[in-house]
Amino acid sequence: MTEPVSRRALIKGGAAAVASYAALGRWEWALPTVQQGEEVVPWTDVPPNFNPQRALDTRALEKSTFITPTENFYLVQHYGQPQVDPATYKLKVTGLVNRPMELSLDELKRRPRVELIVGFECGGNNPTSLNRLAGNARWTGTRLSALLRDAGLQKHAKEIVFFGVDKGMETVTHGRSGPQEVEQHFGRSLIPEDAMQPEVLIVWEMNGAPLTVSHGAPVRLIVPGWYGVANVKWLNHIHVQDTRYAGRFMARDYVTLKGQTVGDQVIWNETSVARIRVKSMVARLTRNGTGGGTRYSALGFALAGALPLRAVEVRVDSGPWQRAALDRMNTAYSWQFFTYQWNELPAGEHTIVSRATDANGVVQPEQSELELKRTTWENNAQFVRRFTV
Ligand SMILES: Nc1nc2c(c(=O)[nH]1)N[C@H]1C(S)=C(S)[C@@H](COP(=O)(O)O)O[C@H]1N2
Ligand SMILES: [Mo]
């Protein structure tokens, strides 16, 4: 049996990985584009009116790259996209810190610069949207851990809350006080242990250019290994407190309801969407040649949170699971590209599916294994694709 990967090992891996990326300097490594003589086999499971605008979309994928171009990176925001003036922008650090801070964009940019390729998906990504709410980009910024060290977390600090500039009116009903109408900013929180991981970044660049308004300009948080909701855009306030933050996006929205069987009992657990659950999908299928000499090639991506991947396997029709090859351009927090090639395939309708296994041995489940999960968040089910040859 395999030992669970320890947090300690992850911290060390994380720090080393962050350092070595900078040295590599080969970010825009293009995905193996469709080779000469190779043609894309279209999926037959794409709804006819499907809008292929975003991200790792099935039809757009032939042109996709390991790094998702910024204009193709999916977008999610709950209160619209605020315009923030970079000249007057300030990042505030308040609450249980010894030295409260207020940093201008220039002051932030003078801090040690770190680049990291990070892939993530929306916690609401699922097969009905063809799992297209995922992307992989190169982010440039500075470490949150160093900033929090400079601010000096007090001993009784238990929660770091990250607020965006964007806000909306929310009706909050708790206990007997009745509905309360209040204006709230987009907010998400991390416990100090998670916030102090070396790979968590406050970023101002995406793919080598200043963040666009839609992706959080001038500054956003990137929490590698977590679902997209953790990556607070338009970040302008970090508040440290001694109690759990239970704002909408931690405790009323982005909450997974899932039954867990414990002995002969089912515990209905409600948990905040947090670390990415191991997942993969086949995104592109191509063929080369004709007749008996045809060669098929499947390409897909996997996400395993902050954990390394142990394996990705691919299955065609009801055949055996076969090991896919992981791409050498993958890095610790990027999405993980995989390929699988084979020859024989009779004319007709077929299916192809992949399943990833993380370093702890957790295997991506089949949809039927997620029966006790009643909310659509965190759908990491194996995604069966259909095609005809
Ligand atoms: N301030 C703010 N940050 C936010 C959100 C938001 O609504 N407001 N949406 C979150 C969600 S749910 C996701 S999936 C990611 C999407 O990031 P992207 O639009 O850059 O892809 O941003 C997260 N950060
Ligand atoms: Mo999301």
Short mmCIF file of C-alpha atoms and ligand atoms in Angstrom, two decimals:
data_model
loop_
_atom_site.label_atom_id
_atom_site.label_comp_id
_atom_site.label_asym_id
_atom_site.label_seq_id
_atom_site.Cartn_x
_atom_site.Cartn_y
_atom_site.Cartn_z
CA MET A 1 0.00 0.00 0.00
CA THR A 2 1.18 3.48 -0.70
CA GLU A 3 1.81 6.01 2.01
CA PRO A 4 -0.26 9.15 1.72
CA VAL A 5 1.87 12.01 0.43
CA SER A 6 2.70 14.07 3.49
CA ARG A 7 2.07 17.79 3.72
CA ARG A 8 5.74 18.20 4.51
CA ALA A 9 6.78 16.55 1.27
CA LEU A 10 4.35 18.78 -0.57
CA ILE A 11 5.73 21.94 0.99
CA LYS A 12 9.23 20.96 0.02
CA GLY A 13 8.16 19.91 -3.48
CA GLY A 14 6.20 23.13 -3.83
CA ALA A 15 9.09 25.37 -2.90
CA ALA A 16 11.55 23.53 -5.11
CA ALA A 17 9.12 23.50 -8.00
CA VAL A 18 8.49 27.24 -7.74
CA ALA A 19 12.21 27.92 -7.85
CA SER A 20 12.97 25.67 -10.81
CA TYR A 21 10.23 27.02 -13.08
CA ALA A 22 11.88 30.38 -13.31
CA ALA A 23 15.02 28.71 -14.66
CA LEU A 24 13.21 26.78 -17.37
CA GLY A 25 11.98 29.72 -19.40
CA ARG A 26 10.07 27.71 -22.01
CA TRP A 27 6.54 28.57 -21.14
CA GLU A 28 4.84 28.86 -24.48
CA TRP A 29 5.62 25.34 -25.47
CA ALA A 30 2.93 24.56 -27.98
CA LEU A 31 0.89 21.45 -27.69
CA PRO A 32 1.57 18.91 -30.40
CA THR A 33 -0.63 20.51 -33.03
CA VAL A 34 -2.38 18.29 -35.49
CA GLN A 35 0.38 16.74 -37.62
CA GLN A 36 0.37 16.52 -41.36
CA GLY A 37 -1.81 13.64 -42.54
CA GLU A 38 -3.62 13.66 -39.23
CA GLU A 39 -7.28 14.60 -38.97
CA VAL A 40 -9.50 15.37 -36.02
CA VAL A 41 -12.22 12.81 -35.31
CA PRO A 42 -15.26 14.83 -34.24
CA TRP A 43 -17.14 13.96 -31.07
CA THR A 44 -20.73 12.95 -31.62
CA ASP A 45 -21.79 13.93 -28.09
CA VAL A 46 -21.53 17.71 -28.61
CA PRO A 47 -25.00 19.32 -28.51
CA PRO A 48 -25.68 20.92 -31.92
CA ASN A 49 -26.11 24.41 -30.45
CA PHE A 50 -23.08 24.16 -28.18
CA ASN A 51 -21.09 27.38 -28.05
CA PRO A 52 -17.43 26.47 -28.46
CA GLN A 53 -16.08 29.78 -27.23
CA ARG A 54 -14.25 28.89 -24.11
CA ALA A 55 -11.15 27.10 -22.98
CA LEU A 56 -10.55 23.45 -23.61
CA ASP A 57 -13.53 23.11 -25.81
CA THR A 58 -13.82 20.00 -27.89
CA ARG A 59 -14.01 21.75 -31.25
CA ALA A 60 -11.50 24.49 -30.51
CA LEU A 61 -8.98 22.10 -29.06
CA GLU A 62 -7.09 21.40 -32.24
CA LYS A 63 -5.66 24.86 -31.85
CA SER A 64 -5.24 24.75 -28.11
CA THR A 65 -1.91 24.83 -26.37
CA PHE A 66 -0.50 23.63 -23.08
CA ILE A 67 -0.81 27.23 -21.91
CA THR A 68 -4.38 28.37 -22.48
CA PRO A 69 -4.28 31.69 -24.35
CA THR A 70 -5.77 34.39 -22.12
CA GLU A 71 -8.60 35.13 -24.57
CA ASN A 72 -9.63 31.44 -24.48
CA PHE A 73 -9.44 31.07 -20.69
CA TYR A 74 -12.91 30.53 -19.22
CA LEU A 75 -14.53 33.30 -17.16
CA VAL A 76 -16.68 33.14 -14.04
CA GLN A 77 -17.78 36.10 -11.91
CA HIS A 78 -20.79 36.51 -9.68
CA TYR A 79 -21.09 40.29 -9.35
CA GLY A 80 -19.89 41.39 -12.78
CA GLN A 81 -16.42 42.68 -13.62
CA PRO A 82 -15.37 45.81 -11.69
CA GLN A 83 -12.99 48.35 -13.25
CA VAL A 84 -10.22 49.15 -10.81
CA ASP A 85 -7.89 52.10 -11.37
CA PRO A 86 -4.35 50.71 -11.00
CA ALA A 87 -3.02 54.19 -10.12
CA THR A 88 -5.09 54.45 -6.93
CA TYR A 89 -5.29 50.72 -6.20
CA LYS A 90 -4.37 49.60 -2.66
CA LEU A 91 -4.13 46.14 -1.14
CA LYS A 92 -5.05 46.34 2.55
CA VAL A 93 -4.04 43.79 5.19
CA THR A 94 -6.09 44.22 8.36
CA GLY A 95 -7.26 42.36 11.47
CA LEU A 96 -5.10 40.10 13.64
CA VAL A 97 -1.72 41.23 12.31
CA ASN A 98 1.05 43.08 14.15
CA ARG A 99 1.67 45.44 11.23
CA PRO A 100 -1.42 46.31 9.17
CA MET A 101 -0.46 47.11 5.58
CA GLU A 102 -1.64 49.16 2.66
CA LEU A 103 0.29 48.50 -0.52
CA SER A 104 0.05 50.26 -3.86
CA LEU A 105 0.43 48.23 -7.05
CA ASP A 106 4.01 49.52 -7.43
CA GLU A 107 4.87 48.53 -3.87
CA LEU A 108 3.43 45.08 -4.47
CA LYS A 109 5.40 44.70 -7.71
CA ARG A 110 8.64 45.57 -5.94
CA ARG A 111 8.30 42.43 -3.83
CA PRO A 112 10.16 39.24 -4.95
CA ARG A 113 8.74 38.09 -8.27
CA VAL A 114 7.60 34.50 -8.78
CA GLU A 115 6.20 32.77 -11.87
CA LEU A 116 4.18 29.60 -11.78
CA ILE A 117 2.09 27.64 -14.26
CA VAL A 118 -1.19 26.79 -12.60
CA GLY A 119 -4.19 24.98 -14.08
CA PHE A 120 -7.61 24.91 -12.48
CA GLU A 121 -11.27 24.35 -13.17
CA CYS A 122 -14.45 25.89 -11.82
CA GLY A 123 -15.97 23.83 -9.00
CA GLY A 124 -19.11 23.75 -11.12
CA ASN A 125 -17.38 22.25 -14.16
CA ASN A 126 -19.22 19.12 -15.30
CA PRO A 127 -20.06 16.96 -18.35
CA THR A 128 -23.21 18.90 -19.26
CA SER A 129 -20.94 21.85 -20.07
CA LEU A 130 -18.53 19.37 -21.71
CA ASN A 131 -16.18 20.13 -18.79
CA ARG A 132 -14.97 23.18 -20.65
CA LEU A 133 -14.54 25.49 -17.61
CA ALA A 134 -10.86 24.68 -17.18
CA GLY A 135 -7.63 26.35 -18.17
CA ASN A 136 -3.89 26.48 -17.58
CA ALA A 137 -1.92 29.73 -17.46
CA ARG A 138 1.41 31.22 -16.40
CA TRP A 139 0.89 33.53 -13.45
CA THR A 140 3.36 36.13 -12.20
CA GLY A 141 3.24 37.73 -8.78
CA THR A 142 4.65 37.42 -5.31
CA ARG A 143 4.26 34.94 -2.48
CA LEU A 144 1.35 35.46 -0.09
CA SER A 145 3.28 33.69 2.69
CA ALA A 146 6.05 36.32 2.69
CA LEU A 147 3.52 39.14 2.75
CA LEU A 148 1.69 37.59 5.70
CA ARG A 149 5.01 37.09 7.49
CA ASP A 150 5.79 40.78 7.01
CA ALA A 151 2.37 41.70 8.35
CA GLY A 152 2.97 39.36 11.32
CA LEU A 153 0.06 36.98 11.90
CA GLN A 154 -0.95 37.08 15.54
CA LYS A 155 -1.02 33.82 17.50
CA HIS A 156 -4.80 33.62 17.63
CA ALA A 157 -5.21 34.19 13.87
CA LYS A 158 -7.38 31.34 12.60
CA GLU A 159 -8.72 32.52 9.28
CA ILE A 160 -7.42 34.65 6.41
CA VAL A 161 -10.25 36.20 4.39
CA PHE A 162 -9.67 37.48 0.84
CA PHE A 163 -12.10 40.07 -0.52
CA GLY A 164 -12.57 41.26 -4.09
CA VAL A 165 -13.61 44.76 -5.10
CA ASP A 166 -16.80 43.28 -6.57
CA LYS A 167 -19.87 43.26 -4.37
CA GLY A 168 -23.61 42.68 -4.37
CA MET A 169 -26.69 42.79 -2.18
CA GLU A 170 -27.24 39.50 -0.40
CA THR A 171 -30.19 38.35 1.66
CA VAL A 172 -28.76 36.58 4.67
CA THR A 173 -31.03 34.52 6.88
CA HIS A 174 -29.61 33.02 10.04
CA GLY A 175 -31.51 31.94 13.12
CA ARG A 176 -34.49 33.97 14.15
CA SER A 177 -33.37 37.40 13.06
CA GLY A 178 -35.18 37.04 9.74
CA PRO A 179 -33.80 38.00 6.33
CA GLN A 180 -31.11 40.70 6.42
CA GLU A 181 -30.27 42.66 3.28
CA VAL A 182 -26.58 43.52 3.26
CA GLU A 183 -23.99 44.53 0.69
CA GLN A 184 -21.17 41.97 0.59
CA HIS A 185 -17.93 41.74 -1.33
CA PHE A 186 -16.91 38.50 -3.01
CA GLY A 187 -14.99 36.71 -0.28
CA ARG A 188 -13.19 33.43 0.25
CA SER A 189 -10.99 32.27 3.11
CA LEU A 190 -8.08 29.98 3.90
CA ILE A 191 -6.80 28.72 7.24
CA PRO A 192 -3.28 29.99 8.03
CA GLU A 193 -1.69 26.62 7.24
CA ASP A 194 -3.09 26.70 3.69
CA ALA A 195 -2.46 30.41 3.18
CA MET A 196 1.21 29.98 4.17
CA GLN A 197 1.96 27.37 1.48
CA PRO A 198 4.82 28.73 -0.63
CA GLU A 199 2.99 28.24 -3.93
CA VAL A 200 0.07 30.53 -3.05
CA LEU A 201 0.56 33.74 -5.02
CA ILE A 202 -0.79 37.26 -5.28
CA VAL A 203 -0.50 37.84 -9.03
CA TRP A 204 -0.65 40.80 -11.43
CA GLU A 205 0.30 39.07 -14.70
CA MET A 206 -1.26 36.26 -16.71
CA ASN A 207 0.68 34.71 -19.61
CA GLY A 208 3.26 37.49 -19.53
CA ALA A 209 0.84 40.44 -19.73
CA PRO A 210 -0.89 42.50 -17.05
CA LEU A 211 -4.07 40.78 -15.81
CA THR A 212 -7.07 41.67 -17.96
CA VAL A 213 -10.11 43.19 -16.27
CA SER A 214 -12.02 39.94 -16.81
CA HIS A 215 -9.37 37.84 -15.07
CA GLY A 216 -9.10 40.14 -12.03
CA ALA A 217 -7.01 43.24 -12.83
CA PRO A 218 -4.98 44.59 -11.27
CA VAL A 219 -4.39 41.80 -8.72
CA ARG A 220 -5.79 38.38 -7.91
CA LEU A 221 -5.06 35.45 -5.66
CA ILE A 222 -3.93 32.09 -7.09
CA VAL A 223 -4.19 29.06 -4.82
CA PRO A 224 -2.62 26.16 -6.76
CA GLY A 225 -4.45 22.88 -6.40
CA TRP A 226 -7.78 24.47 -5.44
CA TYR A 227 -10.94 24.91 -7.45
CA GLY A 228 -11.24 28.24 -9.29
CA VAL A 229 -13.46 29.83 -6.64
CA ALA A 230 -10.44 30.15 -4.32
CA ASN A 231 -8.63 32.38 -6.81
CA VAL A 232 -10.17 35.69 -5.72
CA LYS A 233 -10.10 38.24 -8.56
CA TRP A 234 -9.86 42.03 -8.06
CA LEU A 235 -8.29 41.29 -4.65
CA ASN A 236 -7.96 44.45 -2.55
CA HIS A 237 -8.39 43.37 1.05
CA ILE A 238 -6.97 40.58 3.22
CA HIS A 239 -8.54 40.38 6.66
CA VAL A 240 -7.28 38.13 9.45
CA GLN A 241 -9.69 36.94 12.14
CA ASP A 242 -10.10 34.31 14.85
CA THR A 243 -13.35 32.70 13.65
CA ARG A 244 -14.48 30.84 10.55
CA TYR A 245 -15.58 33.05 7.70
CA ALA A 246 -18.99 31.80 6.54
CA GLY A 247 -19.76 34.20 3.69
CA ARG A 248 -21.78 33.17 0.66
CA PHE A 249 -18.95 31.60 -1.35
CA MET A 250 -17.68 29.55 1.58
CA ALA A 251 -20.87 28.50 3.32
CA ARG A 252 -24.02 29.21 1.31
CA ASP A 253 -22.82 28.79 -2.28
CA TYR A 254 -20.08 26.47 -3.56
CA VAL A 255 -21.09 23.98 -0.88
CA THR A 256 -21.08 20.27 -1.69
CA LEU A 257 -23.78 18.10 -0.14
CA LYS A 258 -22.64 14.50 -0.09
CA GLY A 259 -23.68 11.38 1.80
CA GLN A 260 -20.88 9.39 3.40
CA THR A 261 -21.51 5.84 4.48
CA VAL A 262 -20.08 5.27 7.95
CA GLY A 263 -20.90 1.77 9.16
CA ASP A 264 -24.64 1.35 8.62
CA GLN A 265 -25.27 5.09 8.72
CA VAL A 266 -25.20 7.75 6.01
CA ILE A 267 -23.79 11.08 7.22
CA TRP A 268 -25.00 13.97 5.07
CA ASN A 269 -21.97 16.20 4.98
CA GLU A 270 -21.92 19.78 3.68
CA THR A 271 -18.44 20.98 2.77
CA SER A 272 -17.00 24.06 1.15
CA VAL A 273 -15.62 23.57 -2.38
CA ALA A 274 -11.85 23.52 -1.78
CA ARG A 275 -9.13 21.28 -3.26
CA ILE A 276 -9.56 19.94 -6.78
CA ARG A 277 -10.60 16.29 -6.82
CA VAL A 278 -8.59 14.09 -9.16
CA LYS A 279 -10.08 14.33 -12.64
CA SER A 280 -9.25 13.84 -16.30
CA MET A 281 -10.91 13.94 -19.68
CA VAL A 282 -10.09 13.06 -23.26
CA ALA A 283 -10.34 16.31 -25.18
CA ARG A 284 -9.13 15.58 -28.70
CA LEU A 285 -9.04 12.52 -30.90
CA THR A 286 -7.12 12.40 -34.18
CA ARG A 287 -6.39 9.72 -36.76
CA ASN A 288 -3.63 9.23 -39.23
CA GLY A 289 -3.78 7.01 -42.32
CA THR A 290 -6.59 4.88 -43.64
CA GLY A 291 -7.88 1.32 -43.50
CA GLY A 292 -5.94 -1.24 -41.49
CA GLY A 293 -2.99 1.15 -41.04
CA THR A 294 -4.98 3.86 -39.28
CA ARG A 295 -3.43 5.17 -36.11
CA TYR A 296 -5.60 6.85 -33.48
CA SER A 297 -4.29 9.33 -30.98
CA ALA A 298 -6.16 10.68 -27.94
CA LEU A 299 -5.07 13.77 -26.04
CA GLY A 300 -6.50 14.97 -22.74
CA PHE A 301 -5.75 16.68 -19.48
CA ALA A 302 -5.87 15.73 -15.82
CA LEU A 303 -6.02 17.81 -12.66
CA ALA A 304 -5.05 16.33 -9.32
CA GLY A 305 -5.13 19.29 -6.95
CA ALA A 306 -1.78 19.94 -5.36
CA LEU A 307 -0.94 16.23 -5.47
CA PRO A 308 1.22 14.61 -8.13
CA LEU A 309 -0.56 12.23 -10.48
CA ARG A 310 0.22 8.56 -10.24
CA ALA A 311 -1.34 7.56 -13.56
CA VAL A 312 -3.89 8.24 -16.24
CA GLU A 313 -5.54 5.31 -18.00
CA VAL A 314 -7.67 5.27 -21.13
CA ARG A 315 -10.33 2.81 -22.19
CA VAL A 316 -11.78 2.41 -25.69
CA ASP A 317 -15.28 0.85 -25.80
CA SER A 318 -15.35 -1.99 -23.27
CA GLY A 319 -11.67 -2.84 -23.71
CA PRO A 320 -9.11 -2.98 -20.90
CA TRP A 321 -7.81 0.17 -19.18
CA GLN A 322 -4.51 1.12 -20.80
CA ARG A 323 -1.84 3.36 -19.41
CA ALA A 324 -1.62 6.79 -21.09
CA ALA A 325 1.68 8.68 -21.45
CA LEU A 326 2.04 11.83 -19.35
CA ASP A 327 3.52 14.73 -21.26
CA ARG A 328 7.00 16.00 -20.40
CA MET A 329 5.87 19.62 -20.41
CA ASN A 330 3.67 19.03 -17.33
CA THR A 331 4.75 20.85 -14.17
CA ALA A 332 3.72 20.49 -10.53
CA TYR A 333 0.62 22.72 -10.57
CA SER A 334 -0.16 22.81 -14.29
CA TRP A 335 -2.87 20.68 -15.75
CA GLN A 336 -1.34 17.40 -16.84
CA PHE A 337 -1.51 16.54 -20.53
CA PHE A 338 -1.67 12.88 -21.48
CA THR A 339 -1.73 10.98 -24.76
CA TYR A 340 -2.76 7.49 -25.77
CA GLN A 341 -2.30 5.83 -29.15
CA TRP A 342 -3.69 2.71 -30.69
CA ASN A 343 -4.42 1.09 -34.09
CA GLU A 344 -7.36 -1.23 -34.52
CA LEU A 345 -10.88 0.14 -34.64
CA PRO A 346 -13.83 -1.35 -36.58
CA ALA A 347 -16.16 1.05 -38.42
CA GLY A 348 -19.07 2.21 -36.29
CA GLU A 349 -19.82 4.02 -33.05
CA HIS A 350 -17.34 4.02 -30.21
CA THR A 351 -16.62 5.47 -26.79
CA ILE A 352 -13.43 6.58 -25.11
CA VAL A 353 -12.94 7.50 -21.47
CA SER A 354 -10.02 8.28 -19.17
CA ARG A 355 -9.46 7.93 -15.44
CA ALA A 356 -6.74 9.56 -13.36
CA THR A 357 -5.25 8.31 -10.09
CA ASP A 358 -3.54 10.70 -7.68
CA ALA A 359 -0.44 10.09 -5.57
CA ASN A 360 -2.58 8.93 -2.64
CA GLY A 361 -4.11 6.22 -4.84
CA VAL A 362 -7.49 7.97 -5.12
CA VAL A 363 -9.04 6.97 -8.45
CA GLN A 364 -11.33 9.25 -10.45
CA PRO A 365 -14.83 7.79 -9.88
CA GLU A 366 -17.49 6.73 -12.35
CA GLN A 367 -20.61 8.90 -12.41
CA SER A 368 -22.54 6.08 -10.65
CA GLU A 369 -20.15 6.24 -7.70
CA LEU A 370 -21.18 9.86 -7.13
CA GLU A 371 -24.81 8.97 -6.46
CA LEU A 372 -24.64 10.23 -2.88
CA LYS A 373 -23.32 13.58 -4.04
CA ARG A 374 -26.49 15.64 -4.40
CA THR A 375 -25.01 18.91 -5.58
CA THR A 376 -23.27 19.36 -8.93
CA TRP A 377 -20.13 20.97 -7.42
CA GLU A 378 -16.91 18.99 -7.63
CA ASN A 379 -18.09 16.69 -10.40
CA ASN A 380 -14.92 14.71 -11.11
CA ALA A 381 -16.70 11.79 -12.74
CA GLN A 382 -15.10 9.91 -15.61
CA PHE A 383 -16.31 11.62 -18.78
CA VAL A 384 -17.28 9.16 -21.53
CA ARG A 385 -16.85 10.64 -25.03
CA ARG A 386 -18.56 9.32 -28.18
CA PHE A 387 -17.33 9.23 -31.76
CA THR A 388 -17.94 7.40 -35.03
CA VAL A 389 -15.40 6.07 -37.54
N1 LIG B 1 -13.70 38.64 -6.95
C1 LIG B 1 -14.12 37.50 -7.51
N2 LIG B 1 -13.24 36.49 -7.68
C2 LIG B 1 -13.63 35.33 -8.24
C3 LIG B 1 -14.97 35.12 -8.62
C4 LIG B 1 -15.88 36.19 -8.44
O1 LIG B 1 -17.08 36.10 -8.76
N3 LIG B 1 -15.42 37.37 -7.88
N4 LIG B 1 -15.34 33.91 -9.16
C5 LIG B 1 -14.50 32.77 -8.81
C6 LIG B 1 -14.81 31.56 -9.54
S1 LIG B 1 -16.20 30.74 -9.07
C7 LIG B 1 -13.96 31.04 -10.48
S2 LIG B 1 -14.26 29.53 -11.20
C8 LIG B 1 -12.75 31.77 -10.89
C9 LIG B 1 -12.68 31.93 -12.39
O2 LIG B 1 -11.51 32.62 -12.73
P1 LIG B 1 -11.34 33.15 -14.21
O3 LIG B 1 -12.58 33.92 -14.55
O4 LIG B 1 -10.09 33.94 -14.27
O5 LIG B 1 -11.24 31.90 -15.06
O6 LIG B 1 -12.67 33.05 -10.30
C10 LIG B 1 -13.02 33.07 -8.94
N5 LIG B 1 -12.70 34.36 -8.39
MO MO B 2 -16.24 28.64 -10.09
#
